[in-house]
CSV table of C-alpha atoms in Angstrom, one decimal:
chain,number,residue,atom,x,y,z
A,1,UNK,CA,64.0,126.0,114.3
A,2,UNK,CA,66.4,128.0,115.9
A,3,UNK,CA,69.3,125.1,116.9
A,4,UNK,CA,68.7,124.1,112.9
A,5,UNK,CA,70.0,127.9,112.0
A,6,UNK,CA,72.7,127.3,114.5
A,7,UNK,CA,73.7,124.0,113.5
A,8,UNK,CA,74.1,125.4,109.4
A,9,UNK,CA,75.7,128.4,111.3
A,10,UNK,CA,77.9,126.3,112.8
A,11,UNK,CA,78.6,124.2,109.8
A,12,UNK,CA,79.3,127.7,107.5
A,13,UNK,CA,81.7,128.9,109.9
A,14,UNK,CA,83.7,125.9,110.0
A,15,UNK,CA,83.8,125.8,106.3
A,16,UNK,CA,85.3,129.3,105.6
A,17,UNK,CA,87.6,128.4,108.2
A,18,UNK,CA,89.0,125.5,106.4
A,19,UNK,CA,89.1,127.4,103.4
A,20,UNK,CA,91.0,130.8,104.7
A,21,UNK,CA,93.6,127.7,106.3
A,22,UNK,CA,93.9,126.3,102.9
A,23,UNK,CA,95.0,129.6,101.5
A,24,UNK,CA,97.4,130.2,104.6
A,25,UNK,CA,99.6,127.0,103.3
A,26,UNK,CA,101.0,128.7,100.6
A,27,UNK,CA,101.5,126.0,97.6
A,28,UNK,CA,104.4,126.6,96.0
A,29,UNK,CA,103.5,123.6,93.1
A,30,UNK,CA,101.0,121.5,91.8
A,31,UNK,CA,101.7,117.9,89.9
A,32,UNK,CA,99.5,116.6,87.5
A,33,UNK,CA,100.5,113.6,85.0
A,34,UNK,CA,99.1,110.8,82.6
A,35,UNK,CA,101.0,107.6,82.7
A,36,UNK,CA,101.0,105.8,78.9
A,37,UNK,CA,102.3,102.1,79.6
A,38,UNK,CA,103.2,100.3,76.9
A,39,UNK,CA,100.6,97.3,76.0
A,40,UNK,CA,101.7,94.1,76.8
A,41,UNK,CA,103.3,91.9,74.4
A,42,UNK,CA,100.3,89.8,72.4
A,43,UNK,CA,100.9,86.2,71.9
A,44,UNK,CA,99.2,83.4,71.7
A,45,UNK,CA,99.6,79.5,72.0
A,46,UNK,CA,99.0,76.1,70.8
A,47,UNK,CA,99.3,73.4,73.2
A,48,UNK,CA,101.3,70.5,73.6
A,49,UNK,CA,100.0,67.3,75.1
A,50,UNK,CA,103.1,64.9,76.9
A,51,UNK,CA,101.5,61.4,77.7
A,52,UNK,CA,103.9,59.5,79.5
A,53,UNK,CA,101.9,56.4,79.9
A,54,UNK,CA,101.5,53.9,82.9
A,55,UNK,CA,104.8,54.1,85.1
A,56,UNK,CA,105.9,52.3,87.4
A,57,UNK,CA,108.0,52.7,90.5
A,58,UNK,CA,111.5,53.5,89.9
A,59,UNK,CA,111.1,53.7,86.0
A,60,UNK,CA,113.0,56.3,84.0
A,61,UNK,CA,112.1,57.9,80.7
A,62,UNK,CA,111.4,60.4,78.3
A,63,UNK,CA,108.7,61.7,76.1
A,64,UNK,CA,109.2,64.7,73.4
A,65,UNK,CA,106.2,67.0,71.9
A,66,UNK,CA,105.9,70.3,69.8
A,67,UNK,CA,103.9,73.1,70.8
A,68,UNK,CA,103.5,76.9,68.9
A,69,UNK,CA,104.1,80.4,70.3
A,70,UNK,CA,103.0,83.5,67.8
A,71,UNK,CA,103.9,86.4,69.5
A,72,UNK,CA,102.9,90.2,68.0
A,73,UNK,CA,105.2,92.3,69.4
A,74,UNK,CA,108.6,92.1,71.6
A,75,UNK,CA,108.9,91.8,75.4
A,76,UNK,CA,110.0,89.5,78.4
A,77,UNK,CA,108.1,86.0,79.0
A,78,UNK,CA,108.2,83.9,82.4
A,79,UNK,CA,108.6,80.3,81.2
A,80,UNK,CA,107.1,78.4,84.5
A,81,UNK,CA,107.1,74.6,85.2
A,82,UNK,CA,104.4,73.8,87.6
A,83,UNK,CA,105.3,70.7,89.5
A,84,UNK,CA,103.1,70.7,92.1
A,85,UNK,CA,102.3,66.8,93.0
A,86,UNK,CA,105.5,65.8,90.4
A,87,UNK,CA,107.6,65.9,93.6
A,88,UNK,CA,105.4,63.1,95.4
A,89,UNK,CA,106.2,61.3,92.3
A,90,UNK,CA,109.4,61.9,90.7
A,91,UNK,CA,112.6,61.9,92.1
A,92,UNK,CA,113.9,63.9,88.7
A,93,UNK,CA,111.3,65.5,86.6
A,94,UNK,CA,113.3,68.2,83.6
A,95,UNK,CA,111.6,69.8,80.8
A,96,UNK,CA,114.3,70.9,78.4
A,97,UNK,CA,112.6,73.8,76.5
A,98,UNK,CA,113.8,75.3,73.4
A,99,UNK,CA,112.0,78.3,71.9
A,100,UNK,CA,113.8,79.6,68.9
A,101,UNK,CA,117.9,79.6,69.4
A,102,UNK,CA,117.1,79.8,73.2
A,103,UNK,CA,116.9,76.8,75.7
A,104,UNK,CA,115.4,76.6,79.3
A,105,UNK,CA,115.9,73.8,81.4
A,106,UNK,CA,113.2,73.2,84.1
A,107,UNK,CA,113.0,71.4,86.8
A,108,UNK,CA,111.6,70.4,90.4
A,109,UNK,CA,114.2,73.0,92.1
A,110,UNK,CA,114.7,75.4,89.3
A,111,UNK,CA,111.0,76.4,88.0
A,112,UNK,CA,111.3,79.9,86.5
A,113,UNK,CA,113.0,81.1,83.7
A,114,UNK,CA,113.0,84.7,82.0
A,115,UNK,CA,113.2,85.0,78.1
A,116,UNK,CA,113.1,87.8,75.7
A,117,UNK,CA,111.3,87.3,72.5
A,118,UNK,CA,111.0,89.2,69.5
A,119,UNK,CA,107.7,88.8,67.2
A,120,UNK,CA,107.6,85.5,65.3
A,121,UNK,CA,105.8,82.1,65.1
A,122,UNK,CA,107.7,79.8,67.2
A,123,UNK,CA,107.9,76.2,67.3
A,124,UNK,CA,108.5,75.0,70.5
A,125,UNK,CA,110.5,71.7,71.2
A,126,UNK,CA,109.8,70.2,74.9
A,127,UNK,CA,111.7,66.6,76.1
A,128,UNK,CA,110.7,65.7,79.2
A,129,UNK,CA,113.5,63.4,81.1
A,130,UNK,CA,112.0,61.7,84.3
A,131,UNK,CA,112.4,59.2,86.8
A,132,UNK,CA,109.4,57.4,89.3
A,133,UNK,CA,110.6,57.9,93.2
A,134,UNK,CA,110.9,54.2,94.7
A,135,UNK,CA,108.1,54.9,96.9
A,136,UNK,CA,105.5,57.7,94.9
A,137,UNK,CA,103.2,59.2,96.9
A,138,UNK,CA,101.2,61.4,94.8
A,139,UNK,CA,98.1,61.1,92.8
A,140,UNK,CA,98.0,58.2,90.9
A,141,UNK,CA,96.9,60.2,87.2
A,142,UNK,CA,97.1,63.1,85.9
A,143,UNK,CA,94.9,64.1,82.7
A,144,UNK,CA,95.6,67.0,80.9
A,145,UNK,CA,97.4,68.7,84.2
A,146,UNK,CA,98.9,72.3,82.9
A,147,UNK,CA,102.8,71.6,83.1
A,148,UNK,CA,104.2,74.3,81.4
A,149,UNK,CA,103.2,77.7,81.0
A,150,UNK,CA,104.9,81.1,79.3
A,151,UNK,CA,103.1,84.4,79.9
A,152,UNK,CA,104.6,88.3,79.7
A,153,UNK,CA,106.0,89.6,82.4
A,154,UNK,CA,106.6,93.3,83.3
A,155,UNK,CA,109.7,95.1,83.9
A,156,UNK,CA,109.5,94.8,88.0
A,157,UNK,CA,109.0,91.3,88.0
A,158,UNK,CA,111.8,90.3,85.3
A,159,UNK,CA,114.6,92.4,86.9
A,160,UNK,CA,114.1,90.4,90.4
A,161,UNK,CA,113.4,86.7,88.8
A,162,UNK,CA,116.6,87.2,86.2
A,163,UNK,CA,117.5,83.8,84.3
A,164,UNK,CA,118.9,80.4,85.5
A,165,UNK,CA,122.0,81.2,82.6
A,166,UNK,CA,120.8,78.6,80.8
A,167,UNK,CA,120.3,78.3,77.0
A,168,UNK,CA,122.4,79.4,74.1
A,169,UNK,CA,121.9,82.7,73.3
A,170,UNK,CA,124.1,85.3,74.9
A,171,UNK,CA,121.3,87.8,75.0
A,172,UNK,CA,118.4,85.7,77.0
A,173,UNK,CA,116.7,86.6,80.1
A,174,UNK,CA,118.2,89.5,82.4
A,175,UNK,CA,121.3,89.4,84.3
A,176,UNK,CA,120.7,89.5,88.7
């Protein structure tokens, strides 16, 4: 019984000794804050579906669709071609984009492009331009594969991606 009085003992003194340090510091300041972010931009999409059909080594072509872009309020977007297993099969693969007055030209080396939109329903125009390697490697179909994507981005992210300077609108993108 006793060591359990010592032991709380113990355990007292080392508390008020914390505490009179505590007060010994001296604060000069204390910070408090609430950080409001703004939401991000709302937007939604409708699809488009590019068949290109049976290829065949060495075969060039090109396919055009339409696909839809509401967005609800302004902000940046990362346009993003996803080409993973398109390099095992193409030797060019390009998506010319055009969303409003802007256009984006993807392709296998260039992947990423940063736009600023403003709310609006857009109709998006995509021509694909490609051309089979001799020797293709990859999978031999793709169904329904996501190939494009846009999504908003935050400030951070679209001051170190910047634009490719493509496109017709002076005002695109941000400047590196």
């Amino acid at each position: 019984m006793k060591t359990w009085i010592l032991i709380a003992l113990a355990f007292l003194t080392g508390l008020s000794g914390m505490a009179v340090a505590a007060n010994m510091n001296g604060v000069l300041a204390y910070l408090s804050y609430h950080l409001i972010l703004p939401p991000p931009p709302m937007y939604s999409t409708v699809a488009a579906y590019i068949n290109l059909g049976n290829l065949t080594p060495g075969m060039s072509g090109m396919a055009k669709s339409t696909a839809y872009l509401y967005v609800n309020s302004s902000g940046y977007f990362k346009v993003e071609l996803h080409h993973e297993d398109l390099d095992d099969v193409f030797s060019n693969f390009t998506a010319v984009i055009t969303i409003g007055n802007q256009t984006v030209a993807l392709n296998l080396h260039r992947d990423k492009y940063t736009i600023y939109l403003t709310p609006g329903n857009y109709t998006v125009s995509i021509t694909v331009y490609y051309t089979v390697k001799p020797n293709p490697e990859g999978p031999p179909n793709a169904i329904n594969k996501p190939l494009i994507t846009i999504k908003p981005v935050g400030e951070h992210e679209e001051e170190h991606e910047g634009n490719n300077n493509q496109g017709n609108d002076d005002n695109q993108g941000s400047e590196d």
